[in-house]
Short mmCIF file of C-alpha atoms and ligand atoms in Angstrom, two decimals:
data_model
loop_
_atom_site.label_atom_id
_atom_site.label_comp_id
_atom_site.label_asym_id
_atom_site.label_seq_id
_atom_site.Cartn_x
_atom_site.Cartn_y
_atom_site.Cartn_z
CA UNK C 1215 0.00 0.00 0.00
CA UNK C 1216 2.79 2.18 0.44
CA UNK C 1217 4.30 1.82 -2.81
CA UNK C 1218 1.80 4.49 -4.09
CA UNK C 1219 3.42 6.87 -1.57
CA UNK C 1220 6.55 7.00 -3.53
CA UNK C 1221 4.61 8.52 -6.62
CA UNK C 1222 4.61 11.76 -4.35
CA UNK C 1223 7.22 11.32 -2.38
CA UNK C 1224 9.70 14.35 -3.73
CA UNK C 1225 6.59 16.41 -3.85
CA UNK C 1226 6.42 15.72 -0.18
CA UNK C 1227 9.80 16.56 0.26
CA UNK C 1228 9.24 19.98 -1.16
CA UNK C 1229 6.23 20.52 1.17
CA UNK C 1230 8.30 19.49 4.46
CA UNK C 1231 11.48 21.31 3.17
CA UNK C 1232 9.11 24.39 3.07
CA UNK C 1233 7.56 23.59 6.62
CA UNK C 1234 10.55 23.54 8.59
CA UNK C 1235 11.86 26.40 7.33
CA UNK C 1236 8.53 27.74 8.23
CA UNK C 1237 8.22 26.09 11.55
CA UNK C 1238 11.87 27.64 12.31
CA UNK C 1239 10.45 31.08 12.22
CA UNK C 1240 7.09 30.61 13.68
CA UNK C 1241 8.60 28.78 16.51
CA UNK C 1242 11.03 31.89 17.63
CA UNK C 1243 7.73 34.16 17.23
CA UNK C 1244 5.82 31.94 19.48
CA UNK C 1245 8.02 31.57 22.14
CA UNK C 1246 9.04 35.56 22.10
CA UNK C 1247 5.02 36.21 22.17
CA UNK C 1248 4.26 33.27 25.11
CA UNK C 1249 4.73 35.69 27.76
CA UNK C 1250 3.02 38.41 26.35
CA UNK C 1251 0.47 37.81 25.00
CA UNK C 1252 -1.51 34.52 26.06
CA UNK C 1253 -4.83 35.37 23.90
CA UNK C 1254 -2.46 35.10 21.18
CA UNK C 1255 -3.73 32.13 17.93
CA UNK C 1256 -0.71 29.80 18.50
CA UNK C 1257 0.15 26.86 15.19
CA UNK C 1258 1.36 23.67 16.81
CA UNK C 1259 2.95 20.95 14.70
CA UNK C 1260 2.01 17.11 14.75
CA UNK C 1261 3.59 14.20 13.54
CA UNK C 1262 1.14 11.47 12.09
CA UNK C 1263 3.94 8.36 12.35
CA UNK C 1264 7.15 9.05 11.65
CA UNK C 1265 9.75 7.14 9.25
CA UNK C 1266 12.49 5.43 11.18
CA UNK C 1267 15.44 4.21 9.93
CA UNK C 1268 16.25 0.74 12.22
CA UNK C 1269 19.96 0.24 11.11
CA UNK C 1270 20.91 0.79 7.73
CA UNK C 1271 18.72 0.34 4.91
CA UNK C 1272 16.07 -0.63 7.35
CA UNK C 1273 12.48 0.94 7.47
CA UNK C 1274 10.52 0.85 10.50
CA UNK C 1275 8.11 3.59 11.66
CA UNK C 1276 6.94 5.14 15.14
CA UNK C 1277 3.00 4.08 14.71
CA UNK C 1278 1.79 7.65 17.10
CA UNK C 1279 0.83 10.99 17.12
CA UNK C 1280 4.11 12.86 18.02
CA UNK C 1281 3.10 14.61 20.23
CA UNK C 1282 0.36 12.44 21.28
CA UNK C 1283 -1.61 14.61 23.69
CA UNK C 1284 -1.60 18.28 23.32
CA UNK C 1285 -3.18 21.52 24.86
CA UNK C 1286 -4.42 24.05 23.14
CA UNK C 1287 -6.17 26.82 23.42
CA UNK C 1288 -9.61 27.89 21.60
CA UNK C 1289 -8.72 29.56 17.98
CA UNK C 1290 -5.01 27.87 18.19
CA UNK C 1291 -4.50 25.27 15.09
CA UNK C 1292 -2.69 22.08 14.30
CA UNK C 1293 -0.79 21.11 11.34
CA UNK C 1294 -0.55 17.27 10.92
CA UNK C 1295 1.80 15.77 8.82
CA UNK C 1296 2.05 11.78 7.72
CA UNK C 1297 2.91 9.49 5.04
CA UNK C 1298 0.08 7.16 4.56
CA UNK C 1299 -2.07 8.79 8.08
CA UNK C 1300 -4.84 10.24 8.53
CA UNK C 1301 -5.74 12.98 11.20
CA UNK C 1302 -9.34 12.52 11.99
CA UNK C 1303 -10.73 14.54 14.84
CA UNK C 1304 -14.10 12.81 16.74
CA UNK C 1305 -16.76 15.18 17.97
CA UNK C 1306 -16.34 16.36 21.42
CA UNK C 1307 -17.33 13.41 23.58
CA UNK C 1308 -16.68 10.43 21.39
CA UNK C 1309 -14.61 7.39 23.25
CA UNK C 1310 -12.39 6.43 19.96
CA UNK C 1311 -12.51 2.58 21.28
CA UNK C 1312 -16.74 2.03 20.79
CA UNK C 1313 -16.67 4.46 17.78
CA UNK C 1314 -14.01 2.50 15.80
CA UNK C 1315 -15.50 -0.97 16.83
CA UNK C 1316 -18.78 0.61 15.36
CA UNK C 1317 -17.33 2.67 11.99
CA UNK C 1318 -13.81 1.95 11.34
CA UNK C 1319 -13.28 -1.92 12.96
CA UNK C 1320 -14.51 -3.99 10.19
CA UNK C 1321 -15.23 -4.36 6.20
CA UNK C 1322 -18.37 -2.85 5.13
CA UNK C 1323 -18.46 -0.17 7.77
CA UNK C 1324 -18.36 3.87 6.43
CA UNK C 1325 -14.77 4.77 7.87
CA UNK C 1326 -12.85 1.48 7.34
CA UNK C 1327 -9.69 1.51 5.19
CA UNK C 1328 -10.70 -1.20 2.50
CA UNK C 1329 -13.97 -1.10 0.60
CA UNK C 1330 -15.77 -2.87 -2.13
CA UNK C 1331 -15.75 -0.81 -5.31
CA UNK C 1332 -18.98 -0.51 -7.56
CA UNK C 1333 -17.04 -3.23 -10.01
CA UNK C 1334 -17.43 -6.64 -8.57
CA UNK C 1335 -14.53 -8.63 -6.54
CA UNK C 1336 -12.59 -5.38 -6.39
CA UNK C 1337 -11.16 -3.86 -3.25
CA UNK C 1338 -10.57 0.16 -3.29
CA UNK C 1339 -8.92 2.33 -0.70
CA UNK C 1340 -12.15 3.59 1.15
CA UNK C 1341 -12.64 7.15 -0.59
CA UNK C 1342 -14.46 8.06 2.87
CA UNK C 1343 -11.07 7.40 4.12
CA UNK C 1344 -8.62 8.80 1.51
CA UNK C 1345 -10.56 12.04 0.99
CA UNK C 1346 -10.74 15.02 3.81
CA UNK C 1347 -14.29 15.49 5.44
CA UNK C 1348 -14.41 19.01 6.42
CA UNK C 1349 -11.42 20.59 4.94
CA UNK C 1350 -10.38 21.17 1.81
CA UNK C 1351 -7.83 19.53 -0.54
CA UNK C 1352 -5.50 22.13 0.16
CA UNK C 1353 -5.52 21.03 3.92
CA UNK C 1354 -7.70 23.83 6.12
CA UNK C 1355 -10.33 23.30 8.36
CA UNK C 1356 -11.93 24.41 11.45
CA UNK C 1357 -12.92 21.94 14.10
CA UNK C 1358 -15.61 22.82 15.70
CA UNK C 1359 -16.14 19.53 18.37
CA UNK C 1360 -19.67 18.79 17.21
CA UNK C 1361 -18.73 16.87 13.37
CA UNK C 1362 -16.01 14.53 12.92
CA UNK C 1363 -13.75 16.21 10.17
CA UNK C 1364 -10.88 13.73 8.36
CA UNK C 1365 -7.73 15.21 6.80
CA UNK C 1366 -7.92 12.61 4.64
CA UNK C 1367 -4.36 10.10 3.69
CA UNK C 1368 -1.71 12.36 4.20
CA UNK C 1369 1.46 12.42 1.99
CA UNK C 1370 -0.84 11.46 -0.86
CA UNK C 1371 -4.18 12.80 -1.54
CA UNK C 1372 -2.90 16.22 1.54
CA UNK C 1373 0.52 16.62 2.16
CA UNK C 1374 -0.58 18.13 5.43
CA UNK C 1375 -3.62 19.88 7.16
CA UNK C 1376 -4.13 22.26 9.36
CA UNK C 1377 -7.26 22.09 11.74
CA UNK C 1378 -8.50 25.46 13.56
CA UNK C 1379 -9.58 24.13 16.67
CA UNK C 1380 -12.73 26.40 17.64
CA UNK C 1381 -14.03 23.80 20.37
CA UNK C 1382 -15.34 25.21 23.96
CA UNK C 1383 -12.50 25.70 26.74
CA UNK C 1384 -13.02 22.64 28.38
CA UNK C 1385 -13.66 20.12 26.24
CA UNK C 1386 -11.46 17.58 25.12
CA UNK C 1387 -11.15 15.39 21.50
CA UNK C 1388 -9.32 12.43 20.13
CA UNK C 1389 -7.66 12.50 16.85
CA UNK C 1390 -7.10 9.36 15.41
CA UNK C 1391 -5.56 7.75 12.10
CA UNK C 1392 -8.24 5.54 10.14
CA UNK C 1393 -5.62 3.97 8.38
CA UNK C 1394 -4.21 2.66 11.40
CA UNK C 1395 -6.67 3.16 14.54
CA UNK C 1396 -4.58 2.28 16.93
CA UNK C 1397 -3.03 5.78 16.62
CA UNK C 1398 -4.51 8.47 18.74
CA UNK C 1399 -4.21 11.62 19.89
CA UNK C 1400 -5.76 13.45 22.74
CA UNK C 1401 -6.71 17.56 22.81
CA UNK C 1402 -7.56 19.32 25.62
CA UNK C 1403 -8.84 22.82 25.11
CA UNK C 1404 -8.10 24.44 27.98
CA UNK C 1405 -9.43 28.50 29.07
CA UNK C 1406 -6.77 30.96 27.43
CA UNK C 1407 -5.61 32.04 31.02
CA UNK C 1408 -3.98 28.47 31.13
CA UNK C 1409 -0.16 27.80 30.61
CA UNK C 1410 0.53 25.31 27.60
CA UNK C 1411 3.71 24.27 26.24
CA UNK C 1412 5.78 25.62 24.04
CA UNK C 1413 6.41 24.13 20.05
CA UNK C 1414 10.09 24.36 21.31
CA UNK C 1415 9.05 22.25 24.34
CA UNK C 1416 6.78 19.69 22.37
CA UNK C 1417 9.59 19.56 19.73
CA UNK C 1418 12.17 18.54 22.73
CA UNK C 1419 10.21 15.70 23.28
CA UNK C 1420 9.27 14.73 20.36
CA UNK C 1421 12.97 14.39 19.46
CA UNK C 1422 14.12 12.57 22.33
CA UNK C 1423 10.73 10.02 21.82
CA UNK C 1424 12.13 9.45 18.08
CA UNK C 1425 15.73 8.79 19.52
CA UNK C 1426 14.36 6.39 21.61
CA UNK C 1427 12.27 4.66 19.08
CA UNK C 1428 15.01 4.45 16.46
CA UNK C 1429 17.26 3.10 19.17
CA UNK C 1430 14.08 0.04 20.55
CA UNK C 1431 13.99 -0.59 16.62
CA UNK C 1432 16.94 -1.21 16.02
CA UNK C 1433 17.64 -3.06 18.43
CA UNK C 1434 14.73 -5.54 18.02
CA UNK C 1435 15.67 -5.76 13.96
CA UNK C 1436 19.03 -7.17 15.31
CA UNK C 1437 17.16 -9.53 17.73
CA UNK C 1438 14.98 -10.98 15.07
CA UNK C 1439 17.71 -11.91 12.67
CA UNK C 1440 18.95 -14.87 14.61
CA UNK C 1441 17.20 -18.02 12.92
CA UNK C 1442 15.07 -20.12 15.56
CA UNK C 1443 13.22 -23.04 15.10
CA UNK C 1444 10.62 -25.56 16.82
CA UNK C 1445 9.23 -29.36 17.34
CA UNK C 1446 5.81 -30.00 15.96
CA UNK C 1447 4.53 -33.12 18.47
CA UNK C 1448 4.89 -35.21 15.61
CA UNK C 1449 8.37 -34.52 15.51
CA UNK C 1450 9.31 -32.22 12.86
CA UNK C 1451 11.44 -29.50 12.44
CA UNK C 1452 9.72 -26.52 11.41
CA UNK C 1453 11.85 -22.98 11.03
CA UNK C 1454 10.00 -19.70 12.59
CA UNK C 1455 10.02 -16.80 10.63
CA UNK C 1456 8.19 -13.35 11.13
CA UNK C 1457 6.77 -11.14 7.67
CA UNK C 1458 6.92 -8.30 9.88
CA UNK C 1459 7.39 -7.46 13.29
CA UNK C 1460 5.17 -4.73 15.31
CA UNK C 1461 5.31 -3.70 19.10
CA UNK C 1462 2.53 -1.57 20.60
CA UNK C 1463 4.41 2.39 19.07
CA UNK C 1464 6.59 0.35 16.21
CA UNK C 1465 6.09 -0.83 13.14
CA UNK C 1466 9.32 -2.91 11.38
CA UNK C 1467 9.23 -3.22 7.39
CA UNK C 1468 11.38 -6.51 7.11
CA UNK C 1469 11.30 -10.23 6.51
CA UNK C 1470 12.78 -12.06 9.73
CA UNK C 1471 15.40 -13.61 9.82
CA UNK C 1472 16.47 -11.64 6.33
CA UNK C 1473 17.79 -14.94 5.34
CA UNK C 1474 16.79 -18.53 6.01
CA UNK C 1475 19.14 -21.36 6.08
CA UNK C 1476 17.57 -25.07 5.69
CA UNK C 1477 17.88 -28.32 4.84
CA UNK C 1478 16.06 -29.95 1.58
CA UNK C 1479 12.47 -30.65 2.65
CA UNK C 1480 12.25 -28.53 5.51
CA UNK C 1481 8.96 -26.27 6.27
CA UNK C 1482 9.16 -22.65 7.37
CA UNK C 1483 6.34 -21.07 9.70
CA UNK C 1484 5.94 -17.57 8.73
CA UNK C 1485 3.98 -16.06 12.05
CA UNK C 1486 1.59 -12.71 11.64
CA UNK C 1487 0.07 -13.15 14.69
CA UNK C 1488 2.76 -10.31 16.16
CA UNK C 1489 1.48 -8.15 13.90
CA UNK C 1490 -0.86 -4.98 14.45
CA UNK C 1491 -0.91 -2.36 12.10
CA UNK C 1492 -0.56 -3.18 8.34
CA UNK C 1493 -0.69 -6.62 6.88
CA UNK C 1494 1.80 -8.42 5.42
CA UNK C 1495 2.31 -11.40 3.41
CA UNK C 1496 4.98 -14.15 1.96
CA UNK C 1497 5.09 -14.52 -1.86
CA UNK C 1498 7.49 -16.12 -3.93
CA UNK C 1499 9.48 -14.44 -6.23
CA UNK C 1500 9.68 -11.75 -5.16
CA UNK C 1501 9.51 -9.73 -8.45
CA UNK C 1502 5.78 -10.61 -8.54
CA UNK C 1503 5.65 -9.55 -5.04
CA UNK C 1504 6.92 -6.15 -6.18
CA UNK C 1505 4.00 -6.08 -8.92
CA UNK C 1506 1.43 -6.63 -6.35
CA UNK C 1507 2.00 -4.27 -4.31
CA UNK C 1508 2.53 -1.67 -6.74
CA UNK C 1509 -1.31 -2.98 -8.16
CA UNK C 1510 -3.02 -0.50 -10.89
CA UNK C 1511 -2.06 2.60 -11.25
CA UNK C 1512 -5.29 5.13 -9.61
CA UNK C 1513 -8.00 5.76 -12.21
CA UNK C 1514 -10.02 8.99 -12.78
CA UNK C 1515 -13.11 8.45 -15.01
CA UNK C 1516 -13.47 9.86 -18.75
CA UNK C 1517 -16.06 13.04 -18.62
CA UNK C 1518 -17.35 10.99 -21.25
CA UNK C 1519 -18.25 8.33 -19.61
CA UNK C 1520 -15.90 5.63 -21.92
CA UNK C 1521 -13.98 4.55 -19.02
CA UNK C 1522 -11.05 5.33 -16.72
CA UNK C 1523 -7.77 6.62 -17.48
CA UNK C 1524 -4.67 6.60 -15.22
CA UNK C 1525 -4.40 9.90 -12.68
CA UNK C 1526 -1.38 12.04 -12.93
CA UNK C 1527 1.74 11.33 -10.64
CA UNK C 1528 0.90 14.48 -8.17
CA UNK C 1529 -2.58 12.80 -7.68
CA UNK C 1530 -4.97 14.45 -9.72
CA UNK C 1531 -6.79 14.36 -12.67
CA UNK C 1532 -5.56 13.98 -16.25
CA UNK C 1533 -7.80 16.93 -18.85
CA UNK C 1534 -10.78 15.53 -19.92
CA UNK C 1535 -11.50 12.91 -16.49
CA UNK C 1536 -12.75 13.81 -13.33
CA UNK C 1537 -12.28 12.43 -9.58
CA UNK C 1538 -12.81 10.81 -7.19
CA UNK C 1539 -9.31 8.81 -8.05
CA UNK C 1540 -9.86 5.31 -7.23
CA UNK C 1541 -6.93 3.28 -5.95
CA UNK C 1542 -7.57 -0.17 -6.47
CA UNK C 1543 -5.92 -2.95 -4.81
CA UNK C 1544 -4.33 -6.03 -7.15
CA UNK C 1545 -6.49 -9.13 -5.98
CA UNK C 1546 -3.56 -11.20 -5.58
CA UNK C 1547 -3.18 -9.32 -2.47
CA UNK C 1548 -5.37 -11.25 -0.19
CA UNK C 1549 -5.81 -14.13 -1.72
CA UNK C 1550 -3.61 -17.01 -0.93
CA UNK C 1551 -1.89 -18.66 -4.22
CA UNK C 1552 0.36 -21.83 -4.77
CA UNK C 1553 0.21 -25.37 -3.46
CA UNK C 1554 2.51 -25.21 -0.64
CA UNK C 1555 5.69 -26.62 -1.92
CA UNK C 1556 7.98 -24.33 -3.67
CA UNK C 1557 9.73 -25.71 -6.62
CA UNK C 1558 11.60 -23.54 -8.52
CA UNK C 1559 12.65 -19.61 -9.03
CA UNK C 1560 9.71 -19.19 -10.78
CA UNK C 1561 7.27 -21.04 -9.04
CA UNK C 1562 4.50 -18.50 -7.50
CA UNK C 1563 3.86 -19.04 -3.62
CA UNK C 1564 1.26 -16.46 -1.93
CA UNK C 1565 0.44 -16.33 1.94
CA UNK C 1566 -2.08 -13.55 1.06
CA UNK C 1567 -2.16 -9.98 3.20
CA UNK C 1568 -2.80 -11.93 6.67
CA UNK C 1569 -2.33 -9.89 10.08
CA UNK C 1570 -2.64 -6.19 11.38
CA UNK C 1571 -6.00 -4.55 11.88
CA UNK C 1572 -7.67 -4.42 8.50
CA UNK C 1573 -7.40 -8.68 8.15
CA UNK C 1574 -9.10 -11.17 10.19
CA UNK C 1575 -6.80 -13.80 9.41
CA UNK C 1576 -3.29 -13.86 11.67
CA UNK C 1577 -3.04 -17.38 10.91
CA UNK C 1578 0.78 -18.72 10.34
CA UNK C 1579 1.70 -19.13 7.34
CA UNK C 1580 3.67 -22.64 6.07
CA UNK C 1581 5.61 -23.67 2.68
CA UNK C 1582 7.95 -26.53 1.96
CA UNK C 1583 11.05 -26.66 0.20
CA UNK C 1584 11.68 -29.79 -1.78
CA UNK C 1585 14.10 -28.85 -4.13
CA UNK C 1586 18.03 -26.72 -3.23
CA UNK C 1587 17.56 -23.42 -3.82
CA UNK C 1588 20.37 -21.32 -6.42
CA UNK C 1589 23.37 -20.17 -4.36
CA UNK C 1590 21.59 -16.59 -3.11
CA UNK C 1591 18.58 -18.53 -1.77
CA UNK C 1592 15.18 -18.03 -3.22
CA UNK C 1593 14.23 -14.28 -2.47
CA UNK C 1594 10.57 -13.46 -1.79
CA UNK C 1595 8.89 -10.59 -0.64
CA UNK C 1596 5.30 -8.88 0.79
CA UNK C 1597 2.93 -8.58 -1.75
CA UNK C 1598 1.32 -5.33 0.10
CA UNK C 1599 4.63 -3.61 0.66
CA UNK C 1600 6.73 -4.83 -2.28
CA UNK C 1601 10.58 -5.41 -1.80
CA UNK C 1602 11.37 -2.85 0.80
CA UNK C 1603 9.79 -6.35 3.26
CA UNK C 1604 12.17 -9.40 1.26
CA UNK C 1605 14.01 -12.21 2.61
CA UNK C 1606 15.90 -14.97 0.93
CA UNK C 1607 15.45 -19.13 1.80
CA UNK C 1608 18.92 -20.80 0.89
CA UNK C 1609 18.10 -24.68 0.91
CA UNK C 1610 20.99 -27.08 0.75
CU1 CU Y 2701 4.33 -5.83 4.22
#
């Protein structure tokens, strides 16, 4: 699902280049003005997730609102940024926990990530989801704590937004990501008499949260490459391997151990039951992997009604076709493919996307290997994320 991401990924670039240098200036404003004026409409900054880099070459990402709880006062706003987030504020008084498990928790409801399209057996990226509620395309809104309003996926269809928050001195909100629910944020507007802290001081922290992360990630990438395996009661010898690894705040993009060493006829267990945010899955080779994740390009229709033709790169509209782009999902992405056994370098294997919140099924995963694999190993990799997840089984 990410692979789309990199369409409008130096786009992104542009737009964060131009925020910092922004934030820079707004930040030594802010703190000059804190003790002067208190009444005065403050801009905070929010992370939605943020990239990690686990050791070289290695993608993991902090799965939180950085900060994750925030005061503000009434007329302050928030910009959120994300790859692949959303920012969606809840009315005033909404637990996120019962209003996910009734809107966002399963297929078929209005806010969940994955929805049927009007063509049958196709899967889209929920265009309740992937499109702001509330604000425009250009990323402004006000929130006013009675209507939910959705930034929409940030980094793709907003490269950020920035909510107004016009809610009553004290109440209090939750922001959440629909992509990934598990990410929330709490705001508490609080009367504009009341001390709040500083961007400088939410940055500190922010920073030292990320250090932190980046050093847990790493260290558990390390962990996972050692190869273990287990008795089944029947006696066999079955390797344990992990497509993917997530903790409660971290998600790691990798195939674990990166490379499997086994004997001729050996099974390998891949587990997803450890993971929480994104699914994953096993597929064999890994160049088809790569093409399923990457799926169709995103379609706009024809004003003429004759079809669809491919959206732009910068995620909009080619002359002539109109929105909403749809971004469909290849169906070789959750459905399971092969016979078990792999055979050759060519042979297709598919787990299917199994784990994290969107799939039911965290079932393990198994394949055999008959046959002794070419020197490298046989390399596979996750048919939602493409080759930035691959590993490598040498058989001897
Ligand atoms: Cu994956």
């Amino acid at each position: 699902m990410r692979s789309h991401i990199r369409l409008v990924s130096a786009l992104l670039l542009a737009v964060m280049l131009a925020l910092v240098v922004a934030g820079g200036s707004a930040l030594a404003r802010s703190s000059a003005n804190a003790r002067s004026s208190a009444a005065k409409a403050r801009n905070f900054k929010v992370l939605v997730g943020k990239d990690l880099e686990a050791g070289k070459g290695n993608s993991a990402d902090a799965m939180r609102f950085l900060p994750s709880r925030i005061r503000v006062h009434r007329g302050d706003s928030i910009t959120f940024t994300g790859e692949f987030h959303t920012a969606t504020a809840l009315p005033v008084g909404t637990k996120p926990g019962p209003w996910i498990n009734s809107h966002a928790r399963h297929f078929g409801q209005t806010y969940f990530f994955l929805a049927a399209d009007d063509e049958p057996h196709t899967t889209i990226f929920n265009p309740r989801v992937i499109y702001p509620k509330g604000c425009s395309r250009s990323g402004s809104c006000t929130y006013n704590g009675k209507s939910l309003v959705n930034s929409g996926l940030l980094g793709l269809v907003t490269p950020k937004t920035t909510m107004k928050i016009n809610a009553a001195p004290g109440s209090s909100f939750w922001v959440i990501c629909l992509v990934h629910p598990q990410m929330q944020m709490h705001v508490r507007v609080v009367r504009a008499s009341t001390h709040i802290r500083t961007q400088a001081q939410i940055n500190a922290s922010v920073k030292r949260l990320v250090r932190r992360a980046t050093a847990n990630a790493t260290a558990l990438w390390s962990k996972l490459n050692h190869q273990h395996s287990h008795t089944t009661p029947s006696g066999k010898r079955v390797i344990d391997a992990y497509a993917g690894f997530d903790t409660k705040h971290l998600e790691l993009f990798g195939m674990f151990p990166k490379v499997l060493n086994i004997h001729k006829g050996q099974t390998v267990e891949w587990h997803f039951n450890q993971i929480r945010f994104e699914p994953h899955s096993v597929v064999f080779p890994a160049k088809t992997a790569q093409q399923i994740s990457t799926g169709p390009p995103p379609m706009c229709e024809k004003n003429n009604g004759s079809g669809d033709v491919p959206a732009n790169q910068n995620f909009t509209c080619p002359a002539g076709s109109h929105g909403p782009i749809e971004i469909e999902l290849d169906p070789r992405i959750l459905q399971q493919g092969g016979n078990g056994q792999l055979t050759s370098t060519t042979d297709y294997e598919n787990s299917g996307a199994r784990g994290g919140f969107d799939i039911p099924n965290h079932k393990p995963y198994f394949l055999t290997f008959p046959v002794s694999s070419p020197k490298g190993g046989f390399r596979y990799a996750c048919g939602v994320h493409g080759l930035m997840m691959s590993g490598f089984v040498k058989v001897r």
